[in-house]
CSV table of C-alpha atoms in Angstrom, one decimal:
chain,number,residue,atom,x,y,z
A,1,GLN,CA,-98.7,-76.0,62.6
A,2,LEU,CA,-95.1,-75.0,64.0
A,3,HIS,CA,-96.1,-71.1,62.5
A,4,THR,CA,-99.5,-71.5,64.4
A,5,ILE,CA,-98.1,-72.4,67.5
A,6,HIS,CA,-95.5,-69.9,67.1
A,7,LYS,CA,-98.0,-67.2,66.6
A,8,VAL,CA,-100.3,-68.0,69.8
A,9,LEU,CA,-97.3,-68.7,72.0
A,10,ASN,CA,-96.1,-65.0,71.1
A,11,SER,CA,-99.3,-63.5,71.2
A,12,PRO,CA,-100.8,-61.0,73.9
A,13,ARG,CA,-103.3,-63.5,75.3
A,14,THR,CA,-100.3,-66.0,76.1
A,15,THR,CA,-98.5,-63.3,77.8
A,16,ARG,CA,-101.9,-62.7,79.7
A,17,LEU,CA,-102.1,-66.3,80.5
A,18,LEU,CA,-98.6,-66.8,81.5
A,19,ASN,CA,-98.7,-63.8,84.0
A,20,THR,CA,-102.0,-65.4,85.7
A,21,VAL,CA,-99.9,-69.0,85.9
A,22,ILE,CA,-96.7,-67.4,87.2
A,23,HIS,CA,-98.9,-65.3,89.8
A,24,THR,CA,-100.8,-68.5,90.8
A,25,MET,CA,-97.6,-70.2,91.2
A,26,ILE,CA,-96.1,-67.6,93.2
A,27,ALA,CA,-99.1,-67.0,95.3
A,28,HIS,CA,-99.7,-70.7,96.2
A,29,ASN,CA,-97.8,-73.6,94.7
A,30,VAL,CA,-96.1,-74.9,91.7
A,31,LEU,CA,-98.6,-78.0,91.4
A,32,SER,CA,-101.8,-76.0,92.1
A,33,ALA,CA,-101.1,-73.9,89.1
A,34,LEU,CA,-100.6,-76.8,86.7
A,35,PRO,CA,-104.3,-77.1,85.7
A,36,CYS,CA,-104.8,-73.8,85.6
A,37,LEU,CA,-101.8,-73.9,82.5
A,38,LEU,CA,-102.9,-77.0,81.2
A,39,LEU,CA,-106.6,-75.1,80.7
A,40,GLY,CA,-105.0,-72.1,79.4
A,41,VAL,CA,-103.0,-73.9,76.9
A,42,ALA,CA,-106.0,-76.1,75.8
A,43,LEU,CA,-108.0,-72.9,75.2
A,44,LEU,CA,-105.5,-71.2,73.3
A,45,LEU,CA,-104.7,-73.9,70.9
A,46,ALA,CA,-108.4,-74.4,70.1
A,47,THR,CA,-108.6,-70.9,69.2
A,48,PRO,CA,-108.3,-70.6,65.2
A,49,SER,CA,-105.5,-69.3,63.7
A,50,SER,CA,-105.8,-65.5,62.4
A,51,GLY,CA,-104.4,-63.9,59.5
A,52,ALA,CA,-102.4,-60.9,59.3
A,53,ASN,CA,-103.4,-57.6,61.1
A,54,ILE,CA,-103.8,-54.5,59.0
A,55,LEU,CA,-103.2,-51.2,60.3
A,56,VAL,CA,-105.4,-48.5,59.1
A,57,ASN,CA,-104.8,-44.8,60.2
A,58,TRP,CA,-108.4,-44.2,60.2
A,59,PHE,CA,-108.6,-39.9,59.4
A,60,ILE,CA,-110.2,-37.6,56.8
A,61,PRO,CA,-107.4,-37.3,53.9
A,62,SER,CA,-106.0,-34.1,51.9
A,63,GLY,CA,-107.5,-36.2,48.7
A,64,THR,CA,-110.6,-37.5,47.5
A,65,SER,CA,-110.5,-41.0,49.4
A,66,LEU,CA,-108.1,-43.0,51.6
A,67,PRO,CA,-105.8,-45.4,49.3
A,68,SER,CA,-107.4,-49.1,48.5
A,69,LYS,CA,-106.1,-51.7,50.6
A,70,THR,CA,-106.1,-55.6,49.8
A,71,ALA,CA,-106.8,-58.4,52.4
A,72,VAL,CA,-107.2,-62.4,52.5
A,73,VAL,CA,-110.1,-63.7,54.6
A,74,GLY,CA,-109.0,-64.3,57.9
A,75,ASP,CA,-107.1,-60.8,58.3
A,76,THR,CA,-108.0,-58.7,60.1
A,77,ALA,CA,-108.1,-54.6,59.9
A,78,THR,CA,-107.3,-52.3,63.1
A,79,PHE,CA,-108.7,-48.8,62.6
A,80,GLY,CA,-106.9,-46.4,64.6
A,81,TRP,CA,-108.0,-42.9,65.2
A,82,ASP,CA,-107.4,-39.4,67.0
A,83,ASN,CA,-110.6,-37.4,66.5
A,84,LEU,CA,-114.4,-38.2,66.6
A,85,HIS,CA,-114.9,-40.9,64.1
A,86,ASP,CA,-116.8,-44.1,63.8
A,87,VAL,CA,-116.2,-47.3,61.0
A,88,TYR,CA,-119.3,-48.5,59.0
A,89,VAL,CA,-119.4,-51.1,56.2
A,90,HIS,CA,-121.5,-49.8,53.7
A,91,PRO,CA,-122.5,-52.1,51.1
A,92,SER,CA,-123.3,-49.6,48.6
A,93,GLY,CA,-119.9,-48.7,48.1
A,94,ASP,CA,-120.1,-45.1,48.8
A,95,CYS,CA,-121.6,-42.7,51.1
A,96,ASP,CA,-125.2,-44.2,50.9
A,97,GLU,CA,-126.1,-45.7,54.3
A,98,THR,CA,-128.6,-47.7,53.1
A,99,GLY,CA,-128.0,-51.3,54.6
A,100,ARG,CA,-125.0,-49.7,56.4
A,101,ILE,CA,-123.3,-52.2,59.2
A,102,LEU,CA,-121.7,-50.9,62.4
A,103,VAL,CA,-118.1,-51.7,63.1
A,104,ALA,CA,-117.6,-49.3,66.0
A,105,GLY,CA,-119.7,-46.5,67.2
A,106,GLU,CA,-118.7,-42.6,67.3
A,107,SER,CA,-115.5,-42.2,69.7
A,108,ILE,CA,-112.6,-39.9,70.0
A,109,ASP,CA,-109.1,-41.2,70.1
A,110,ASP,CA,-110.2,-45.1,69.7
A,111,SER,CA,-109.7,-48.2,67.6
A,112,ALA,CA,-111.8,-51.1,66.3
A,113,THR,CA,-111.0,-54.2,64.4
A,114,TYR,CA,-112.9,-56.0,61.4
A,115,THR,CA,-112.0,-59.7,60.3
A,116,PHE,CA,-112.6,-60.6,57.2
A,117,MET,CA,-114.6,-63.6,56.6
A,118,GLU,CA,-115.6,-65.9,53.4
A,119,ASP,CA,-118.8,-63.5,52.6
A,120,ASP,CA,-116.7,-60.5,52.1
A,121,VAL,CA,-114.5,-61.8,49.4
A,122,GLY,CA,-114.4,-58.9,46.7
A,123,GLU,CA,-114.6,-55.3,47.3
A,124,LEU,CA,-115.8,-54.1,50.8
A,125,VAL,CA,-116.1,-50.5,51.4
A,126,PHE,CA,-115.6,-48.9,55.0
A,127,VAL,CA,-116.8,-45.2,56.0
A,128,CYS,CA,-116.9,-42.9,58.8
A,129,ASN,CA,-120.4,-41.5,59.2
A,130,VAL,CA,-119.7,-38.8,61.5
A,131,GLY,CA,-120.9,-35.6,59.8
A,132,THR,CA,-119.6,-35.0,56.3
A,133,HIS,CA,-116.3,-37.2,56.7
A,134,CYS,CA,-117.5,-39.8,54.1
A,135,GLU,CA,-118.0,-37.0,51.6
A,136,ASP,CA,-114.8,-35.5,52.7
A,137,GLY,CA,-113.0,-38.4,51.9
A,138,MET,CA,-112.9,-40.9,54.7
A,139,ILE,CA,-113.9,-43.8,52.7
A,140,LEU,CA,-111.5,-46.8,52.2
A,141,THR,CA,-112.0,-49.7,49.8
A,142,PHE,CA,-110.5,-53.2,50.7
A,143,THR,CA,-110.0,-55.9,48.3
A,144,VAL,CA,-110.5,-59.3,49.8
A,145,SER,CA,-109.6,-62.6,48.4
A,146,ALA,CA,-110.1,-65.8,49.4
A,147,SER,CA,-108.2,-67.9,51.9
A,148,THR,CA,-105.5,-70.4,51.3
A,149,SER,CA,-106.5,-71.9,54.8
A,150,PRO,CA,-109.7,-73.6,55.6
A,151,GLY,CA,-112.1,-72.8,58.4
A,152,VAL,CA,-112.9,-69.0,58.3
A,153,THR,CA,-116.3,-69.3,56.4
A,154,SER,CA,-119.5,-67.6,58.4
A,155,ALA,CA,-120.0,-63.7,58.2
A,156,PRO,CA,-118.8,-61.3,60.9
A,157,THR,CA,-121.4,-60.5,63.6
A,158,PRO,CA,-122.1,-57.1,63.3
A,159,ALA,CA,-121.8,-54.8,66.6
A,160,PRO,CA,-124.9,-55.4,68.9
A,161,THR,CA,-127.5,-52.8,68.6
A,162,SER,CA,-129.5,-51.1,71.6
A,163,GLY,CA,-131.1,-54.4,73.4
A,164,ALA,CA,-128.9,-57.2,71.8
A,165,GLY,CA,-127.3,-59.6,73.7
A,166,PRO,CA,-123.4,-59.9,74.3
A,167,ILE,CA,-120.9,-61.0,71.6
A,168,ILE,CA,-118.7,-63.6,73.3
A,169,SER,CA,-115.4,-64.3,71.9
A,170,GLN,CA,-112.9,-67.2,72.3
A,171,SER,CA,-110.6,-64.5,74.1
A,172,SER,CA,-113.3,-63.9,76.5
A,173,ILE,CA,-114.1,-67.5,77.3
A,174,THR,CA,-110.3,-67.8,77.8
A,175,VAL,CA,-110.1,-65.2,80.6
A,176,VAL,CA,-113.1,-66.1,82.1
A,177,ALA,CA,-111.8,-69.8,82.5
A,178,LEU,CA,-108.5,-68.6,84.1
A,179,MET,CA,-110.3,-66.1,86.3
A,180,VAL,CA,-112.7,-69.1,87.5
A,181,CYS,CA,-109.7,-71.7,87.9
A,182,THR,CA,-107.4,-69.0,89.6
A,183,THR,CA,-110.2,-68.2,92.2
A,184,ALA,CA,-111.0,-71.7,92.7
A,185,PHE,CA,-107.6,-72.3,93.9
A,186,ALA,CA,-107.7,-69.1,96.1
A,187,TYR,CA,-110.7,-70.4,97.7
A,188,ALA,CA,-109.5,-73.7,98.3
A,189,GLY,CA,-106.1,-72.6,99.7
A,190,LEU,CA,-104.1,-74.0,97.4
């Protein structure tokens, strides 16, 4: 539990939360910010702990493909790139696009994340579908092993396609709750 609390307290979300609380405390008074602080801490602690962040330099390699990587359920792969790329999961394990799952659409100088779930245990293949990037070696295989901590059991939600509704994350809920709380105090004149 102490490890989880340490990760939460040192996360970027906690920094944003504390900045919001401090701003509220300065703009109003210490007592009016206390409910916001309690709400934010409760929401942050309710968020499941995450695994390791695996950085992936997403580029066309000079060899045949990118070197394989390993992950554990709950880990997150963060893909970063400088040129025009996208990120897809290819269930085929190669450049065949049948059944592909969008992780991030075409963009320049961007990043994307993918969190590994129980359904991903085994081999999971990521590719770039821009032009011939996959055929040129922009294909990465992750070997995913089961988590040692319970709780991460469902498959990830693929990125929405046109017409699909929004995907709301716990961090989005936390930010909205803090904005509502802070706005309510501002309107109340506290």
